[in-house]
């Protein structure tokens, strides 16, 4: 399986972590723990989202609750397409901010989601899929594409990677040499095969202690060892995870991601 992906002509793929926190964000409201009161900027985590760039295209993964603030923080001015992993609130809470990218581009934006996620998006955000205004910017104007398997995006094959978040089906994505997976607890063997051979693997790691619907740090490290990417980055962390203290415990090729971090395939 991974030989097929190694032959894809993505070239260099760049990913910027817009947010790296769990559903509460960090600091958490009303909490005075060491991480929530930390002066290390890497411990301030907005809800998990990312933008992937290849061949000049900007592909947003999820519309996290703080999407507007995330875009301002990294200078994101362009989105060419949006991929949704699933429809939990922390991954779609910034949905309405897509309208500004419509206004900037003066066109509809294509949105890709698994059929189940697409049904939820249509239910919650029906107004985004009906043309109501003769101008862009008043609301999101989106063209929804449903997938059940791999699909083509700007001439390149994107491979959705199904994982289980408790009983909720979530989809990671493979962009040639880069694999992005979030909110996983159980990764089926076929999905592990889709992840092999990656240069960069991004995977969720909620905290040190086990959790019923998210990978713990040790569980994520076991997946990384199985998949054997050249580099791996952990995301979707809670306030139990101190960036500095936890980083000291990780293998050399594994790092905690942080909001605003940019990584590129092929970089040393």
PDB file of C-alpha atoms in Angstrom:
ATOM      1  CA  UNK A   1       0.000   0.000   0.000  1.00  0.00           C
ATOM      2  CA  UNK A   2       2.627   2.575   0.993  1.00  0.00           C
ATOM      3  CA  UNK A   3       4.598   2.083  -2.239  1.00  0.00           C
ATOM      4  CA  UNK A   4       1.606   3.516  -4.106  1.00  0.00           C
ATOM      5  CA  UNK A   5       1.725   6.646  -1.983  1.00  0.00           C
ATOM      6  CA  UNK A   6       5.469   7.051  -2.384  1.00  0.00           C
ATOM      7  CA  UNK A   7       4.893   7.324  -6.132  1.00  0.00           C
ATOM      8  CA  UNK A   8       2.426  10.209  -5.803  1.00  0.00           C
ATOM      9  CA  UNK A   9       3.700  13.536  -7.133  1.00  0.00           C
ATOM     10  CA  UNK A  10       2.757  15.751  -4.203  1.00  0.00           C
ATOM     11  CA  UNK A  11       6.294  17.117  -3.933  1.00  0.00           C
ATOM     12  CA  UNK A  12       6.837  18.993  -0.672  1.00  0.00           C
ATOM     13  CA  UNK A  13       3.792  19.065   1.581  1.00  0.00           C
ATOM     14  CA  UNK A  14       3.622  21.754   4.275  1.00  0.00           C
ATOM     15  CA  UNK A  15       1.349  21.684   7.308  1.00  0.00           C
ATOM     16  CA  UNK A  16       0.634  24.482   9.778  1.00  0.00           C
ATOM     17  CA  UNK A  17      -0.975  23.509  13.068  1.00  0.00           C
ATOM     18  CA  UNK A  18      -3.708  26.093  13.603  1.00  0.00           C
ATOM     19  CA  UNK A  19      -4.755  24.477  16.881  1.00  0.00           C
ATOM     20  CA  UNK A  20      -3.480  21.529  18.908  1.00  0.00           C
ATOM     21  CA  UNK A  21      -5.781  21.341  21.938  1.00  0.00           C
ATOM     22  CA  UNK A  22      -8.647  19.154  23.004  1.00  0.00           C
ATOM     23  CA  UNK A  23     -12.319  20.160  23.048  1.00  0.00           C
ATOM     24  CA  UNK A  24     -12.061  22.513  26.053  1.00  0.00           C
ATOM     25  CA  UNK A  25      -9.068  24.411  24.695  1.00  0.00           C
ATOM     26  CA  UNK A  26      -6.198  25.419  26.975  1.00  0.00           C
ATOM     27  CA  UNK A  27      -6.290  27.237  29.307  1.00  0.00           C
ATOM     28  CA  UNK A  28      -9.544  25.647  30.423  1.00  0.00           C
ATOM     29  CA  UNK A  29     -12.168  27.927  31.926  1.00  0.00           C
ATOM     30  CA  UNK A  30     -11.842  28.108  35.696  1.00  0.00           C
ATOM     31  CA  UNK A  31      -8.635  26.056  35.941  1.00  0.00           C
ATOM     32  CA  UNK A  32      -5.451  27.111  37.748  1.00  0.00           C
ATOM     33  CA  UNK A  33      -3.345  24.011  37.063  1.00  0.00           C
ATOM     34  CA  UNK A  34       0.336  24.420  36.084  1.00  0.00           C
ATOM     35  CA  UNK A  35      -0.393  24.043  32.342  1.00  0.00           C
ATOM     36  CA  UNK A  36      -3.388  26.396  32.288  1.00  0.00           C
ATOM     37  CA  UNK A  37      -1.325  29.047  34.108  1.00  0.00           C
ATOM     38  CA  UNK A  38       1.910  28.332  32.218  1.00  0.00           C
ATOM     39  CA  UNK A  39       3.856  31.201  30.658  1.00  0.00           C
ATOM     40  CA  UNK A  40       5.115  28.853  27.909  1.00  0.00           C
ATOM     41  CA  UNK A  41       3.174  29.893  24.773  1.00  0.00           C
ATOM     42  CA  UNK A  42       3.301  26.287  23.563  1.00  0.00           C
ATOM     43  CA  UNK A  43       0.952  25.369  26.434  1.00  0.00           C
ATOM     44  CA  UNK A  44      -1.789  27.640  25.055  1.00  0.00           C
ATOM     45  CA  UNK A  45      -3.771  25.383  22.744  1.00  0.00           C
ATOM     46  CA  UNK A  46      -6.819  26.278  20.716  1.00  0.00           C
ATOM     47  CA  UNK A  47      -9.056  23.541  19.311  1.00  0.00           C
ATOM     48  CA  UNK A  48      -7.387  21.184  16.844  1.00  0.00           C
ATOM     49  CA  UNK A  49      -7.284  22.196  13.179  1.00  0.00           C
ATOM     50  CA  UNK A  50      -4.637  22.520  10.465  1.00  0.00           C
ATOM     51  CA  UNK A  51      -3.947  23.850   6.990  1.00  0.00           C
ATOM     52  CA  UNK A  52      -2.068  21.718   4.461  1.00  0.00           C
ATOM     53  CA  UNK A  53      -0.300  23.261   1.453  1.00  0.00           C
ATOM     54  CA  UNK A  54       0.856  21.500  -1.708  1.00  0.00           C
ATOM     55  CA  UNK A  55       1.508  22.858  -5.193  1.00  0.00           C
ATOM     56  CA  UNK A  56       0.231  26.266  -4.096  1.00  0.00           C
ATOM     57  CA  UNK A  57      -3.120  25.016  -2.791  1.00  0.00           C
ATOM     58  CA  UNK A  58      -4.282  25.648   0.778  1.00  0.00           C
ATOM     59  CA  UNK A  59      -6.465  22.879   2.237  1.00  0.00           C
ATOM     60  CA  UNK A  60      -8.084  23.431   5.621  1.00  0.00           C
ATOM     61  CA  UNK A  61      -8.700  20.432   7.867  1.00  0.00           C
ATOM     62  CA  UNK A  62     -11.715  21.138  10.101  1.00  0.00           C
ATOM     63  CA  UNK A  63     -13.117  24.499  11.163  1.00  0.00           C
ATOM     64  CA  UNK A  64     -12.148  24.626  14.827  1.00  0.00           C
ATOM     65  CA  UNK A  65     -13.991  26.875  17.242  1.00  0.00           C
ATOM     66  CA  UNK A  66     -11.284  29.568  17.103  1.00  0.00           C
ATOM     67  CA  UNK A  67     -10.858  29.505  13.315  1.00  0.00           C
ATOM     68  CA  UNK A  68     -10.963  33.305  12.985  1.00  0.00           C
ATOM     69  CA  UNK A  69      -8.299  33.804  15.654  1.00  0.00           C
ATOM     70  CA  UNK A  70      -6.203  30.946  14.273  1.00  0.00           C
ATOM     71  CA  UNK A  71      -6.260  32.430  10.771  1.00  0.00           C
ATOM     72  CA  UNK A  72      -5.248  35.839  12.097  1.00  0.00           C
ATOM     73  CA  UNK A  73      -2.441  34.330  14.184  1.00  0.00           C
ATOM     74  CA  UNK A  74      -0.754  32.621  11.209  1.00  0.00           C
ATOM     75  CA  UNK A  75      -1.749  35.069   8.485  1.00  0.00           C
ATOM     76  CA  UNK A  76      -4.039  32.629   6.676  1.00  0.00           C
ATOM     77  CA  UNK A  77      -5.721  34.560   3.846  1.00  0.00           C
ATOM     78  CA  UNK A  78      -6.612  31.782   1.446  1.00  0.00           C
ATOM     79  CA  UNK A  79      -8.482  28.479   1.635  1.00  0.00           C
ATOM     80  CA  UNK A  80      -9.007  26.456  -1.551  1.00  0.00           C
ATOM     81  CA  UNK A  81     -10.859  23.500  -0.006  1.00  0.00           C
ATOM     82  CA  UNK A  82     -11.982  22.172   3.376  1.00  0.00           C
ATOM     83  CA  UNK A  83     -11.777  18.580   4.610  1.00  0.00           C
ATOM     84  CA  UNK A  84     -13.760  17.511   7.653  1.00  0.00           C
ATOM     85  CA  UNK A  85     -12.613  14.686   9.913  1.00  0.00           C
ATOM     86  CA  UNK A  86     -15.961  14.521  11.733  1.00  0.00           C
ATOM     87  CA  UNK A  87     -18.682  16.812  13.043  1.00  0.00           C
ATOM     88  CA  UNK A  88     -17.957  17.135  16.757  1.00  0.00           C
ATOM     89  CA  UNK A  89     -18.406  20.706  17.984  1.00  0.00           C
ATOM     90  CA  UNK A  90     -14.705  21.467  18.510  1.00  0.00           C
ATOM     91  CA  UNK A  91     -14.002  20.540  14.874  1.00  0.00           C
ATOM     92  CA  UNK A  92     -16.853  22.501  13.273  1.00  0.00           C
ATOM     93  CA  UNK A  93     -17.406  25.374  15.729  1.00  0.00           C
ATOM     94  CA  UNK A  94     -15.738  27.930  13.446  1.00  0.00           C
ATOM     95  CA  UNK A  95     -17.756  26.863  10.407  1.00  0.00           C
ATOM     96  CA  UNK A  96     -19.356  30.257   9.793  1.00  0.00           C
ATOM     97  CA  UNK A  97     -15.926  31.913   9.481  1.00  0.00           C
ATOM     98  CA  UNK A  98     -15.553  30.186   6.112  1.00  0.00           C
ATOM     99  CA  UNK A  99     -17.640  33.024   4.677  1.00  0.00           C
ATOM    100  CA  UNK A 100     -14.635  35.351   4.857  1.00  0.00           C
ATOM    101  CA  UNK A 101     -12.653  32.982   2.637  1.00  0.00           C
ATOM    102  CA  UNK A 102     -15.572  33.023   0.190  1.00  0.00           C
ATOM    103  CA  UNK A 103     -15.378  36.805   0.185  1.00  0.00           C
ATOM    104  CA  UNK A 104     -11.610  36.847  -0.312  1.00  0.00           C
ATOM    105  CA  UNK A 105     -11.747  34.324  -3.168  1.00  0.00           C
ATOM    106  CA  UNK A 106     -15.075  35.508  -4.656  1.00  0.00           C
ATOM    107  CA  UNK A 107     -16.209  31.960  -5.255  1.00  0.00           C
ATOM    108  CA  UNK A 108     -17.791  28.927  -3.621  1.00  0.00           C
ATOM    109  CA  UNK A 109     -15.485  26.678  -1.597  1.00  0.00           C
ATOM    110  CA  UNK A 110     -15.464  22.908  -2.063  1.00  0.00           C
ATOM    111  CA  UNK A 111     -15.972  20.939   1.153  1.00  0.00           C
ATOM    112  CA  UNK A 112     -15.212  17.220   1.479  1.00  0.00           C
ATOM    113  CA  UNK A 113     -16.722  14.979   4.137  1.00  0.00           C
ATOM    114  CA  UNK A 114     -17.619  11.339   4.618  1.00  0.00           C
ATOM    115  CA  UNK A 115     -21.287  10.677   3.858  1.00  0.00           C
ATOM    116  CA  UNK A 116     -22.182  10.458   7.565  1.00  0.00           C
ATOM    117  CA  UNK A 117     -20.370  13.689   8.424  1.00  0.00           C
ATOM    118  CA  UNK A 118     -21.870  15.369   5.372  1.00  0.00           C
ATOM    119  CA  UNK A 119     -25.384  14.554   6.581  1.00  0.00           C
ATOM    120  CA  UNK A 120     -24.655  16.225   9.921  1.00  0.00           C
ATOM    121  CA  UNK A 121     -23.165  19.295   8.244  1.00  0.00           C
ATOM    122  CA  UNK A 122     -26.266  19.646   6.049  1.00  0.00           C
ATOM    123  CA  UNK A 123     -28.497  19.406   9.111  1.00  0.00           C
ATOM    124  CA  UNK A 124     -26.577  21.931  11.237  1.00  0.00           C
ATOM    125  CA  UNK A 125     -25.501  24.355   8.517  1.00  0.00           C
ATOM    126  CA  UNK A 126     -28.184  24.051   5.861  1.00  0.00           C
ATOM    127  CA  UNK A 127     -27.865  27.753   5.005  1.00  0.00           C
ATOM    128  CA  UNK A 128     -24.300  27.206   3.755  1.00  0.00           C
ATOM    129  CA  UNK A 129     -25.404  24.906   0.944  1.00  0.00           C
ATOM    130  CA  UNK A 130     -28.197  27.094  -0.479  1.00  0.00           C
ATOM    131  CA  UNK A 131     -27.409  30.190  -2.545  1.00  0.00           C
ATOM    132  CA  UNK A 132     -29.279  33.087  -0.940  1.00  0.00           C
ATOM    133  CA  UNK A 133     -27.246  36.222  -1.645  1.00  0.00           C
ATOM    134  CA  UNK A 134     -25.942  37.720  -4.919  1.00  0.00           C
ATOM    135  CA  UNK A 135     -22.597  38.394  -3.234  1.00  0.00           C
ATOM    136  CA  UNK A 136     -19.958  36.553  -1.177  1.00  0.00           C
ATOM    137  CA  UNK A 137     -19.273  37.106   2.497  1.00  0.00           C
ATOM    138  CA  UNK A 138     -22.756  37.179   4.008  1.00  0.00           C
ATOM    139  CA  UNK A 139     -22.620  33.485   4.832  1.00  0.00           C
ATOM    140  CA  UNK A 140     -20.540  30.451   3.872  1.00  0.00           C
ATOM    141  CA  UNK A 141     -21.188  29.408   0.261  1.00  0.00           C
ATOM    142  CA  UNK A 142     -20.035  25.832  -0.042  1.00  0.00           C
ATOM    143  CA  UNK A 143     -20.167  22.945  -2.483  1.00  0.00           C
ATOM    144  CA  UNK A 144     -20.359  19.694  -0.526  1.00  0.00           C
ATOM    145  CA  UNK A 145     -18.607  16.591  -1.855  1.00  0.00           C
ATOM    146  CA  UNK A 146     -19.294  13.304  -0.097  1.00  0.00           C
ATOM    147  CA  UNK A 147     -16.668  10.566  -0.060  1.00  0.00           C
ATOM    148  CA  UNK A 148     -16.723   6.898   0.818  1.00  0.00           C
ATOM    149  CA  UNK A 149     -13.123   6.246  -0.242  1.00  0.00           C
ATOM    150  CA  UNK A 150     -10.209   7.969  -1.910  1.00  0.00           C
ATOM    151  CA  UNK A 151     -10.940  11.072  -3.967  1.00  0.00           C
ATOM    152  CA  UNK A 152      -9.147  13.515  -6.246  1.00  0.00           C
ATOM    153  CA  UNK A 153      -8.363  17.032  -5.043  1.00  0.00           C
ATOM    154  CA  UNK A 154      -6.636  19.462  -7.419  1.00  0.00           C
ATOM    155  CA  UNK A 155      -5.346  16.530  -9.457  1.00  0.00           C
ATOM    156  CA  UNK A 156      -3.972  14.616  -6.465  1.00  0.00           C
ATOM    157  CA  UNK A 157      -5.370  11.561  -4.716  1.00  0.00           C
ATOM    158  CA  UNK A 158      -6.411  12.107  -1.100  1.00  0.00           C
ATOM    159  CA  UNK A 159      -6.872   8.957   0.950  1.00  0.00           C
ATOM    160  CA  UNK A 160      -9.337   9.158   3.861  1.00  0.00           C
ATOM    161  CA  UNK A 161      -8.235   6.976   6.781  1.00  0.00           C
ATOM    162  CA  UNK A 162     -11.137   5.647   8.897  1.00  0.00           C
ATOM    163  CA  UNK A 163     -10.519   5.425  12.650  1.00  0.00           C
ATOM    164  CA  UNK A 164     -12.802   4.964  15.629  1.00  0.00           C
ATOM    165  CA  UNK A 165     -13.333   7.669  18.241  1.00  0.00           C
ATOM    166  CA  UNK A 166     -15.254   5.492  20.668  1.00  0.00           C
ATOM    167  CA  UNK A 167     -18.362   4.642  18.625  1.00  0.00           C
ATOM    168  CA  UNK A 168     -17.902   7.677  16.349  1.00  0.00           C
ATOM    169  CA  UNK A 169     -16.367   7.182  12.905  1.00  0.00           C
ATOM    170  CA  UNK A 170     -13.645   9.761  12.184  1.00  0.00           C
ATOM    171  CA  UNK A 171     -11.500  10.166   9.064  1.00  0.00           C
ATOM    172  CA  UNK A 172      -7.872  11.134   8.955  1.00  0.00           C
ATOM    173  CA  UNK A 173      -6.302  11.989   5.607  1.00  0.00           C
ATOM    174  CA  UNK A 174      -3.207  11.074   3.648  1.00  0.00           C
ATOM    175  CA  UNK A 175      -1.597  13.700   1.398  1.00  0.00           C
ATOM    176  CA  UNK A 176       1.134  11.645  -0.257  1.00  0.00           C
ATOM    177  CA  UNK A 177       4.018  11.705   2.251  1.00  0.00           C
ATOM    178  CA  UNK A 178       1.941  13.319   5.041  1.00  0.00           C
ATOM    179  CA  UNK A 179      -0.662  11.591   7.198  1.00  0.00           C
ATOM    180  CA  UNK A 180      -3.004  13.491   9.529  1.00  0.00           C
ATOM    181  CA  UNK A 181      -5.127  11.592  12.068  1.00  0.00           C
ATOM    182  CA  UNK A 182      -7.040  13.075  14.974  1.00  0.00           C
ATOM    183  CA  UNK A 183      -9.571  11.898  17.584  1.00  0.00           C
ATOM    184  CA  UNK A 184      -8.641   8.231  17.160  1.00  0.00           C
ATOM    185  CA  UNK A 185      -8.922   5.589  19.842  1.00  0.00           C
ATOM    186  CA  UNK A 186      -8.952   2.472  17.657  1.00  0.00           C
ATOM    187  CA  UNK A 187      -7.181   2.237  14.298  1.00  0.00           C
ATOM    188  CA  UNK A 188      -8.222  -0.769  12.170  1.00  0.00           C
ATOM    189  CA  UNK A 189      -5.426  -2.833  10.545  1.00  0.00           C
ATOM    190  CA  UNK A 190      -6.393  -1.633   7.053  1.00  0.00           C
ATOM    191  CA  UNK A 191      -6.069   1.978   8.203  1.00  0.00           C
ATOM    192  CA  UNK A 192      -2.644   1.279   9.696  1.00  0.00           C
ATOM    193  CA  UNK A 193      -1.600   0.021   6.274  1.00  0.00           C
ATOM    194  CA  UNK A 194      -2.763   3.312   4.714  1.00  0.00           C
ATOM    195  CA  UNK A 195      -0.486   5.168   7.136  1.00  0.00           C
ATOM    196  CA  UNK A 196       2.715   3.243   6.461  1.00  0.00           C
ATOM    197  CA  UNK A 197       5.588   4.836   4.588  1.00  0.00           C
ATOM    198  CA  UNK A 198       4.694   8.377   5.663  1.00  0.00           C
ATOM    199  CA  UNK A 199       7.417  10.956   6.004  1.00  0.00           C
ATOM    200  CA  UNK A 200       5.334  12.837   8.602  1.00  0.00           C
ATOM    201  CA  UNK A 201       2.581  11.378  10.782  1.00  0.00           C
ATOM    202  CA  UNK A 202       0.323  13.657  12.825  1.00  0.00           C
ATOM    203  CA  UNK A 203      -1.689  11.768  15.440  1.00  0.00           C
ATOM    204  CA  UNK A 204      -3.762  12.611  18.488  1.00  0.00           C
ATOM    205  CA  UNK A 205      -2.465  11.936  22.012  1.00  0.00           C
ATOM    206  CA  UNK A 206      -4.858  13.271  24.619  1.00  0.00           C
ATOM    207  CA  UNK A 207      -2.938  12.790  27.867  1.00  0.00           C
ATOM    208  CA  UNK A 208      -0.707  10.377  29.781  1.00  0.00           C
ATOM    209  CA  UNK A 209      -3.593   8.484  31.412  1.00  0.00           C
ATOM    210  CA  UNK A 210      -5.817   6.202  29.294  1.00  0.00           C
ATOM    211  CA  UNK A 211      -9.080   7.627  27.972  1.00  0.00           C
ATOM    212  CA  UNK A 212     -12.097   5.698  26.632  1.00  0.00           C
ATOM    213  CA  UNK A 213     -12.341   7.530  23.281  1.00  0.00           C
ATOM    214  CA  UNK A 214      -8.894   9.046  22.612  1.00  0.00           C
ATOM    215  CA  UNK A 215      -5.387   7.633  22.293  1.00  0.00           C
ATOM    216  CA  UNK A 216      -3.150   8.280  25.275  1.00  0.00           C
ATOM    217  CA  UNK A 217       0.442   9.360  24.707  1.00  0.00           C
ATOM    218  CA  UNK A 218       1.716   5.802  25.205  1.00  0.00           C
ATOM    219  CA  UNK A 219      -0.926   4.439  22.838  1.00  0.00           C
ATOM    220  CA  UNK A 220      -0.033   7.044  20.230  1.00  0.00           C
ATOM    221  CA  UNK A 221       3.651   6.148  20.576  1.00  0.00           C
ATOM    222  CA  UNK A 222       2.760   2.486  19.977  1.00  0.00           C
ATOM    223  CA  UNK A 223       0.954   3.476  16.744  1.00  0.00           C
ATOM    224  CA  UNK A 224       3.957   5.543  15.688  1.00  0.00           C
ATOM    225  CA  UNK A 225       6.265   2.595  16.305  1.00  0.00           C
ATOM    226  CA  UNK A 226       3.974   0.364  14.240  1.00  0.00           C
ATOM    227  CA  UNK A 227       3.637   2.804  11.329  1.00  0.00           C
ATOM    228  CA  UNK A 228       7.310   3.913  11.448  1.00  0.00           C
ATOM    229  CA  UNK A 229       7.145   7.414   9.947  1.00  0.00           C
ATOM    230  CA  UNK A 230      10.345   9.428   9.733  1.00  0.00           C
ATOM    231  CA  UNK A 231       8.853  12.061  12.028  1.00  0.00           C
ATOM    232  CA  UNK A 232       5.694  12.263  14.119  1.00  0.00           C
ATOM    233  CA  UNK A 233       3.800  15.093  15.821  1.00  0.00           C
ATOM    234  CA  UNK A 234       1.255  14.718  18.612  1.00  0.00           C
ATOM    235  CA  UNK A 235      -1.919  16.836  18.679  1.00  0.00           C
ATOM    236  CA  UNK A 236      -5.242  17.171  20.509  1.00  0.00           C
ATOM    237  CA  UNK A 237      -3.638  17.369  23.952  1.00  0.00           C
ATOM    238  CA  UNK A 238      -5.406  18.300  27.151  1.00  0.00           C
ATOM    239  CA  UNK A 239      -4.118  20.381  30.073  1.00  0.00           C
ATOM    240  CA  UNK A 240      -2.622  17.267  31.650  1.00  0.00           C
ATOM    241  CA  UNK A 241       0.223  17.606  29.127  1.00  0.00           C
ATOM    242  CA  UNK A 242       2.998  20.128  29.797  1.00  0.00           C
ATOM    243  CA  UNK A 243       4.837  20.873  26.561  1.00  0.00           C
ATOM    244  CA  UNK A 244       8.299  21.113  28.126  1.00  0.00           C
ATOM    245  CA  UNK A 245       7.958  18.238  30.610  1.00  0.00           C
ATOM    246  CA  UNK A 246       6.344  15.830  28.148  1.00  0.00           C
ATOM    247  CA  UNK A 247       8.749  16.692  25.320  1.00  0.00           C
ATOM    248  CA  UNK A 248      11.640  15.519  27.488  1.00  0.00           C
ATOM    249  CA  UNK A 249      10.071  12.043  27.621  1.00  0.00           C
ATOM    250  CA  UNK A 250       9.483  11.539  23.885  1.00  0.00           C
ATOM    251  CA  UNK A 251      11.673   9.661  21.390  1.00  0.00           C
ATOM    252  CA  UNK A 252      13.891  11.900  19.217  1.00  0.00           C
ATOM    253  CA  UNK A 253      11.682  11.602  16.130  1.00  0.00           C
ATOM    254  CA  UNK A 254       8.439  12.449  18.002  1.00  0.00           C
ATOM    255  CA  UNK A 255       7.421  15.960  19.055  1.00  0.00           C
ATOM    256  CA  UNK A 256       4.449  17.681  20.600  1.00  0.00           C
ATOM    257  CA  UNK A 257       2.923  20.039  18.072  1.00  0.00           C
ATOM    258  CA  UNK A 258       1.923  23.536  19.154  1.00  0.00           C
ATOM    259  CA  UNK A 259      -0.311  26.229  17.727  1.00  0.00           C
ATOM    260  CA  UNK A 260       1.397  27.989  14.817  1.00  0.00           C
ATOM    261  CA  UNK A 261       4.057  25.328  14.196  1.00  0.00           C
ATOM    262  CA  UNK A 262       4.782  24.672  10.498  1.00  0.00           C
ATOM    263  CA  UNK A 263       6.377  21.426   9.303  1.00  0.00           C
ATOM    264  CA  UNK A 264       7.345  20.225   5.827  1.00  0.00           C
ATOM    265  CA  UNK A 265       7.907  16.799   4.375  1.00  0.00           C
ATOM    266  CA  UNK A 266      11.522  16.172   3.448  1.00  0.00           C
ATOM    267  CA  UNK A 267      12.889  18.605   6.087  1.00  0.00           C
ATOM    268  CA  UNK A 268      15.506  17.300   8.478  1.00  0.00           C
TER     269      UNK A 268
END
